[in-house]
């Protein structure tokens, strides 16, 4: 079979998957461009696409502050989670200590707990922690109805997953490379920074991507912990366009949903090569 025929065959086989993947985005785009009076019409494409729906949605639905809140929470969660997970994963992959196996199993078991099961206890925990910091330490840190409290919970939920992902990949990196650096006189810290971590960059990218997505899309915890609209993250603000309303302006809802997917698409495009390398080389086992 020639190269051209093989390429055509591959595209034919992939066509149904591509259509299924792009269909929801096409529906969101078409609906977002429809005028309000054509929302219930049977026509697929609007008679006059209204690109101004995106501008109206941004200015009248508090989309901008919610987008900024989600970016802040997701980025801080991703950076702090990866920074904390790296030494923990390195210790799991390179050192032998008591209850090491039990700790690895604990990381897996912790992923079975749904946030819905723990959300009430987490709310009480943040209330008590805020009161303790205020009365005992004199620190006026508001953890309820604040992005800092939500970020703290997101880090806790994603940390076990990040450690498990990283230690699986770290175990595939030959220890001989580190020992060779030690023989050359490098300190353990210098070896970790200059030799080990560059080799682990694909796994770190994969972990960062999944952590960012988990924080970006999370809804239940944010719904419980955030009350003020100015502190809403993007999922809360998008749902707020639908919930509790007599009439739903679907063009604005779809415009908001489509705009909310853009940062994730950019992130995947930017880190695609690291994602594929990390998955192929054993970041997930």
Short mmCIF file of C-alpha atoms in Angstrom, two decimals:
data_model
loop_
_atom_site.label_atom_id
_atom_site.label_comp_id
_atom_site.label_asym_id
_atom_site.label_seq_id
_atom_site.Cartn_x
_atom_site.Cartn_y
_atom_site.Cartn_z
CA UNK A 1 0.00 0.00 0.00
CA UNK A 2 1.38 3.39 -0.98
CA UNK A 3 1.99 6.13 1.53
CA UNK A 4 -0.85 8.25 0.10
CA UNK A 5 -3.39 5.42 0.28
CA UNK A 6 -2.30 4.60 3.83
CA UNK A 7 -2.75 8.24 4.86
CA UNK A 8 -6.21 8.37 3.28
CA UNK A 9 -7.18 5.14 5.06
CA UNK A 10 -6.00 6.50 8.41
CA UNK A 11 -7.99 9.72 7.94
CA UNK A 12 -11.11 7.76 6.99
CA UNK A 13 -10.78 5.66 10.14
CA UNK A 14 -10.21 8.73 12.29
CA UNK A 15 -13.03 10.76 10.74
CA UNK A 16 -15.82 9.49 13.07
CA UNK A 17 -13.69 10.24 16.14
CA UNK A 18 -12.88 13.71 14.85
CA UNK A 19 -16.56 14.44 14.17
CA UNK A 20 -17.62 13.23 17.62
CA UNK A 21 -14.89 15.32 19.25
CA UNK A 22 -15.59 18.54 17.36
CA UNK A 23 -19.40 18.30 17.32
CA UNK A 24 -19.95 19.77 20.84
CA UNK A 25 -17.63 22.68 20.02
CA UNK A 26 -19.49 23.30 16.75
CA UNK A 27 -22.81 23.38 18.63
CA UNK A 28 -21.39 25.82 21.17
CA UNK A 29 -20.01 28.11 18.47
CA UNK A 30 -23.17 28.13 16.35
CA UNK A 31 -25.42 28.72 19.37
CA UNK A 32 -23.15 31.47 20.66
CA UNK A 33 -23.45 33.30 17.33
CA UNK A 34 -27.25 33.15 17.14
CA UNK A 35 -29.37 36.24 17.81
CA UNK A 36 -31.71 35.94 20.77
CA UNK A 37 -34.81 35.70 18.58
CA UNK A 38 -33.38 32.65 16.77
CA UNK A 39 -32.59 30.57 19.83
CA UNK A 40 -35.55 28.24 19.30
CA UNK A 41 -35.42 28.16 15.52
CA UNK A 42 -34.75 24.91 13.69
CA UNK A 43 -32.07 26.39 11.44
CA UNK A 44 -28.56 25.17 12.07
CA UNK A 45 -26.60 28.29 11.12
CA UNK A 46 -27.84 31.73 12.24
CA UNK A 47 -29.18 34.05 9.56
CA UNK A 48 -26.84 36.76 10.81
CA UNK A 49 -23.95 35.64 13.06
CA UNK A 50 -23.68 37.95 16.07
CA UNK A 51 -20.05 38.01 17.13
CA UNK A 52 -20.95 40.69 19.63
CA UNK A 53 -22.52 38.00 21.83
CA UNK A 54 -19.04 37.23 23.12
CA UNK A 55 -18.46 40.88 24.04
CA UNK A 56 -21.87 41.17 25.70
CA UNK A 57 -21.33 37.94 27.60
CA UNK A 58 -17.94 39.17 28.84
CA UNK A 59 -19.16 42.58 30.00
CA UNK A 60 -22.57 41.65 31.46
CA UNK A 61 -22.03 38.26 33.11
CA UNK A 62 -18.89 38.90 35.23
CA UNK A 63 -17.02 36.45 33.02
CA UNK A 64 -13.73 38.36 33.27
CA UNK A 65 -13.35 38.22 37.07
CA UNK A 66 -14.38 34.54 37.10
CA UNK A 67 -11.82 33.79 34.40
CA UNK A 68 -9.12 35.57 36.40
CA UNK A 69 -10.11 33.69 39.57
CA UNK A 70 -9.92 30.32 37.81
CA UNK A 71 -6.55 31.15 36.28
CA UNK A 72 -5.14 32.21 39.65
CA UNK A 73 -6.49 29.18 41.51
CA UNK A 74 -5.46 26.69 38.82
CA UNK A 75 -1.96 28.09 38.32
CA UNK A 76 -1.20 28.37 42.04
CA UNK A 77 -2.59 24.88 42.64
CA UNK A 78 -0.50 23.43 39.80
CA UNK A 79 2.77 25.10 40.81
CA UNK A 80 2.52 24.33 44.53
CA UNK A 81 1.30 20.77 43.95
CA UNK A 82 4.18 19.93 41.61
CA UNK A 83 6.74 21.59 43.89
CA UNK A 84 5.57 19.61 46.92
CA UNK A 85 5.12 16.37 44.97
CA UNK A 86 8.63 16.30 43.45
CA UNK A 87 10.60 15.62 46.69
CA UNK A 88 7.93 13.18 47.93
CA UNK A 89 7.96 11.26 44.64
CA UNK A 90 11.76 11.28 44.56
CA UNK A 91 11.92 9.82 48.05
CA UNK A 92 9.41 7.09 47.11
CA UNK A 93 11.35 6.11 44.00
CA UNK A 94 14.90 6.27 45.35
CA UNK A 95 14.82 5.38 49.06
CA UNK A 96 13.61 2.37 51.03
CA UNK A 97 11.96 3.09 54.37
CA UNK A 98 9.44 1.55 56.74
CA UNK A 99 5.83 1.42 55.50
CA UNK A 100 6.87 2.58 52.03
CA UNK A 101 4.53 0.11 50.37
CA UNK A 102 1.67 1.04 52.67
CA UNK A 103 2.19 4.71 51.85
CA UNK A 104 2.01 3.98 48.13
CA UNK A 105 -1.24 2.10 48.63
CA UNK A 106 -2.56 4.99 50.69
CA UNK A 107 -1.96 7.30 47.72
CA UNK A 108 -4.11 5.05 45.56
CA UNK A 109 -6.88 4.64 48.14
CA UNK A 110 -7.09 8.40 48.65
CA UNK A 111 -8.03 8.80 44.97
CA UNK A 112 -11.19 6.77 45.57
CA UNK A 113 -12.67 9.42 47.85
CA UNK A 114 -15.06 11.77 46.10
CA UNK A 115 -15.03 15.47 47.05
CA UNK A 116 -18.81 15.25 47.53
CA UNK A 117 -18.29 12.83 50.44
CA UNK A 118 -15.78 15.10 52.15
CA UNK A 119 -17.09 18.53 51.30
CA UNK A 120 -19.06 19.07 54.54
CA UNK A 121 -16.11 18.01 56.69
CA UNK A 122 -13.79 20.23 54.66
CA UNK A 123 -16.10 23.19 55.20
CA UNK A 124 -16.08 22.66 58.98
CA UNK A 125 -12.32 22.17 58.90
CA UNK A 126 -11.72 25.49 57.17
CA UNK A 127 -14.08 27.25 59.59
CA UNK A 128 -12.23 25.84 62.60
CA UNK A 129 -8.83 26.57 61.03
CA UNK A 130 -9.80 30.17 60.32
CA UNK A 131 -11.00 30.61 63.90
CA UNK A 132 -7.80 29.07 65.29
CA UNK A 133 -5.56 31.29 63.18
CA UNK A 134 -7.54 34.35 64.27
CA UNK A 135 -7.87 33.67 68.01
CA UNK A 136 -4.64 31.79 68.78
CA UNK A 137 -2.16 33.26 66.34
CA UNK A 138 -3.73 36.63 65.59
CA UNK A 139 -3.70 35.98 61.84
CA UNK A 140 -6.74 37.34 60.03
CA UNK A 141 -6.81 34.77 57.24
CA UNK A 142 -10.24 34.11 55.78
CA UNK A 143 -10.38 30.60 54.34
CA UNK A 144 -14.13 30.43 53.79
CA UNK A 145 -15.44 32.38 50.81
CA UNK A 146 -11.91 33.03 49.57
CA UNK A 147 -9.73 31.74 46.77
CA UNK A 148 -6.97 30.83 49.23
CA UNK A 149 -9.16 28.28 50.99
CA UNK A 150 -10.27 26.70 47.70
CA UNK A 151 -6.67 26.57 46.51
CA UNK A 152 -5.59 24.90 49.74
CA UNK A 153 -8.19 22.15 49.25
CA UNK A 154 -7.32 21.69 45.59
CA UNK A 155 -3.66 21.18 46.47
CA UNK A 156 -4.59 18.58 49.07
CA UNK A 157 -6.79 16.67 46.62
CA UNK A 158 -4.28 16.72 43.77
CA UNK A 159 -1.15 16.03 45.79
CA UNK A 160 -1.60 12.26 46.12
CA UNK A 161 -2.29 11.93 42.41
CA UNK A 162 0.76 14.03 41.54
CA UNK A 163 3.05 12.03 43.82
CA UNK A 164 1.84 8.75 42.34
CA UNK A 165 2.31 10.01 38.78
CA UNK A 166 5.79 11.35 39.40
CA UNK A 167 7.15 8.42 41.40
CA UNK A 168 6.06 6.00 38.69
CA UNK A 169 8.12 7.91 36.15
CA UNK A 170 11.03 8.63 38.49
CA UNK A 171 11.48 4.90 38.99
CA UNK A 172 12.23 4.51 35.25
CA UNK A 173 15.20 6.92 35.38
CA UNK A 174 18.47 4.93 35.89
CA UNK A 175 20.12 5.64 39.20
CA UNK A 176 23.50 5.22 37.50
CA UNK A 177 23.17 8.72 36.09
CA UNK A 178 22.97 10.21 39.57
CA UNK A 179 25.82 8.07 40.85
CA UNK A 180 27.99 9.21 37.95
CA UNK A 181 27.28 12.84 38.87
CA UNK A 182 28.18 12.12 42.50
CA UNK A 183 31.49 10.58 41.42
CA UNK A 184 32.21 13.77 39.46
CA UNK A 185 31.76 15.73 42.68
CA UNK A 186 28.22 17.03 42.32
CA UNK A 187 26.19 17.42 45.49
CA UNK A 188 22.88 15.55 45.86
CA UNK A 189 20.95 18.77 45.40
CA UNK A 190 22.92 19.75 42.30
CA UNK A 191 22.41 16.25 40.89
CA UNK A 192 18.68 16.51 41.48
CA UNK A 193 18.40 19.91 39.80
CA UNK A 194 20.87 19.51 36.92
CA UNK A 195 20.67 15.80 36.11
CA UNK A 196 17.48 14.24 37.45
CA UNK A 197 14.79 16.88 36.97
CA UNK A 198 15.63 17.66 33.31
CA UNK A 199 15.12 13.97 32.53
CA UNK A 200 11.83 14.03 34.44
CA UNK A 201 10.46 17.07 32.59
CA UNK A 202 7.90 15.06 30.54
CA UNK A 203 6.42 13.53 33.70
CA UNK A 204 6.30 16.91 35.39
CA UNK A 205 4.50 18.36 32.36
CA UNK A 206 1.92 15.55 32.37
CA UNK A 207 1.33 15.97 36.10
CA UNK A 208 1.01 19.73 35.75
CA UNK A 209 -1.52 19.38 32.92
CA UNK A 210 -3.76 16.98 34.82
CA UNK A 211 -3.51 19.06 38.00
CA UNK A 212 -4.39 22.25 36.12
CA UNK A 213 -7.39 20.59 34.46
CA UNK A 214 -8.66 19.18 37.77
CA UNK A 215 -8.48 22.61 39.40
CA UNK A 216 -9.93 24.38 36.35
CA UNK A 217 -12.99 22.13 36.06
CA UNK A 218 -13.73 21.55 39.76
CA UNK A 219 -17.24 22.59 40.77
CA UNK A 220 -18.49 20.94 43.98
CA UNK A 221 -15.85 22.31 46.35
CA UNK A 222 -16.01 25.79 44.82
CA UNK A 223 -19.82 25.77 45.11
CA UNK A 224 -19.59 24.91 48.81
CA UNK A 225 -16.75 27.21 49.80
CA UNK A 226 -17.48 30.32 47.72
CA UNK A 227 -20.51 32.50 48.42
CA UNK A 228 -19.64 35.94 47.00
CA UNK A 229 -19.98 36.30 43.25
CA UNK A 230 -16.73 38.24 42.99
CA UNK A 231 -14.92 35.13 44.25
CA UNK A 232 -16.64 32.74 41.80
CA UNK A 233 -14.49 30.55 39.61
CA UNK A 234 -15.38 29.94 35.97
CA UNK A 235 -17.51 26.76 36.43
CA UNK A 236 -19.62 28.52 39.05
CA UNK A 237 -20.11 31.58 36.87
CA UNK A 238 -21.10 29.52 33.81
CA UNK A 239 -23.63 27.50 35.82
CA UNK A 240 -24.90 30.75 37.34
CA UNK A 241 -26.01 31.80 33.86
CA UNK A 242 -28.47 28.88 33.86
CA UNK A 243 -29.43 28.10 37.46
CA UNK A 244 -32.31 29.93 39.10
CA UNK A 245 -33.40 31.84 35.98
CA UNK A 246 -36.82 31.95 34.35
CA UNK A 247 -35.31 32.51 30.91
CA UNK A 248 -31.90 31.27 29.86
CA UNK A 249 -29.95 33.20 27.24
CA UNK A 250 -28.30 30.19 25.66
CA UNK A 251 -26.21 32.25 23.27
CA UNK A 252 -24.40 33.81 26.22
CA UNK A 253 -24.17 30.48 28.04
CA UNK A 254 -22.58 28.78 25.03
CA UNK A 255 -20.28 31.74 24.45
CA UNK A 256 -19.09 31.46 28.06
CA UNK A 257 -18.68 27.68 27.82
CA UNK A 258 -16.69 28.00 24.59
CA UNK A 259 -14.47 30.72 26.03
CA UNK A 260 -13.87 28.59 29.13
CA UNK A 261 -12.37 25.81 26.99
CA UNK A 262 -9.84 28.06 25.26
CA UNK A 263 -7.20 28.10 28.07
CA UNK A 264 -7.29 24.30 28.28
CA UNK A 265 -6.90 24.01 24.50
CA UNK A 266 -3.94 26.39 24.55
CA UNK A 267 -2.34 24.48 27.41
CA UNK A 268 -2.69 21.15 25.62
CA UNK A 269 -1.29 22.60 22.38
CA UNK A 270 1.66 24.17 24.15
CA UNK A 271 2.58 21.09 26.18
CA UNK A 272 1.51 18.41 23.71
CA UNK A 273 5.00 17.08 23.02
CA UNK A 274 5.74 16.72 26.74
CA UNK A 275 2.36 15.08 27.30
CA UNK A 276 2.98 12.44 24.65
CA UNK A 277 6.54 11.78 25.81
CA UNK A 278 5.50 11.51 29.43
CA UNK A 279 2.69 9.06 28.70
CA UNK A 280 4.85 6.99 26.34
CA UNK A 281 7.86 6.76 28.65
CA UNK A 282 5.96 5.62 31.71
CA UNK A 283 4.56 8.62 33.53
CA UNK A 284 1.40 6.56 33.99
CA UNK A 285 1.88 2.92 34.85
#
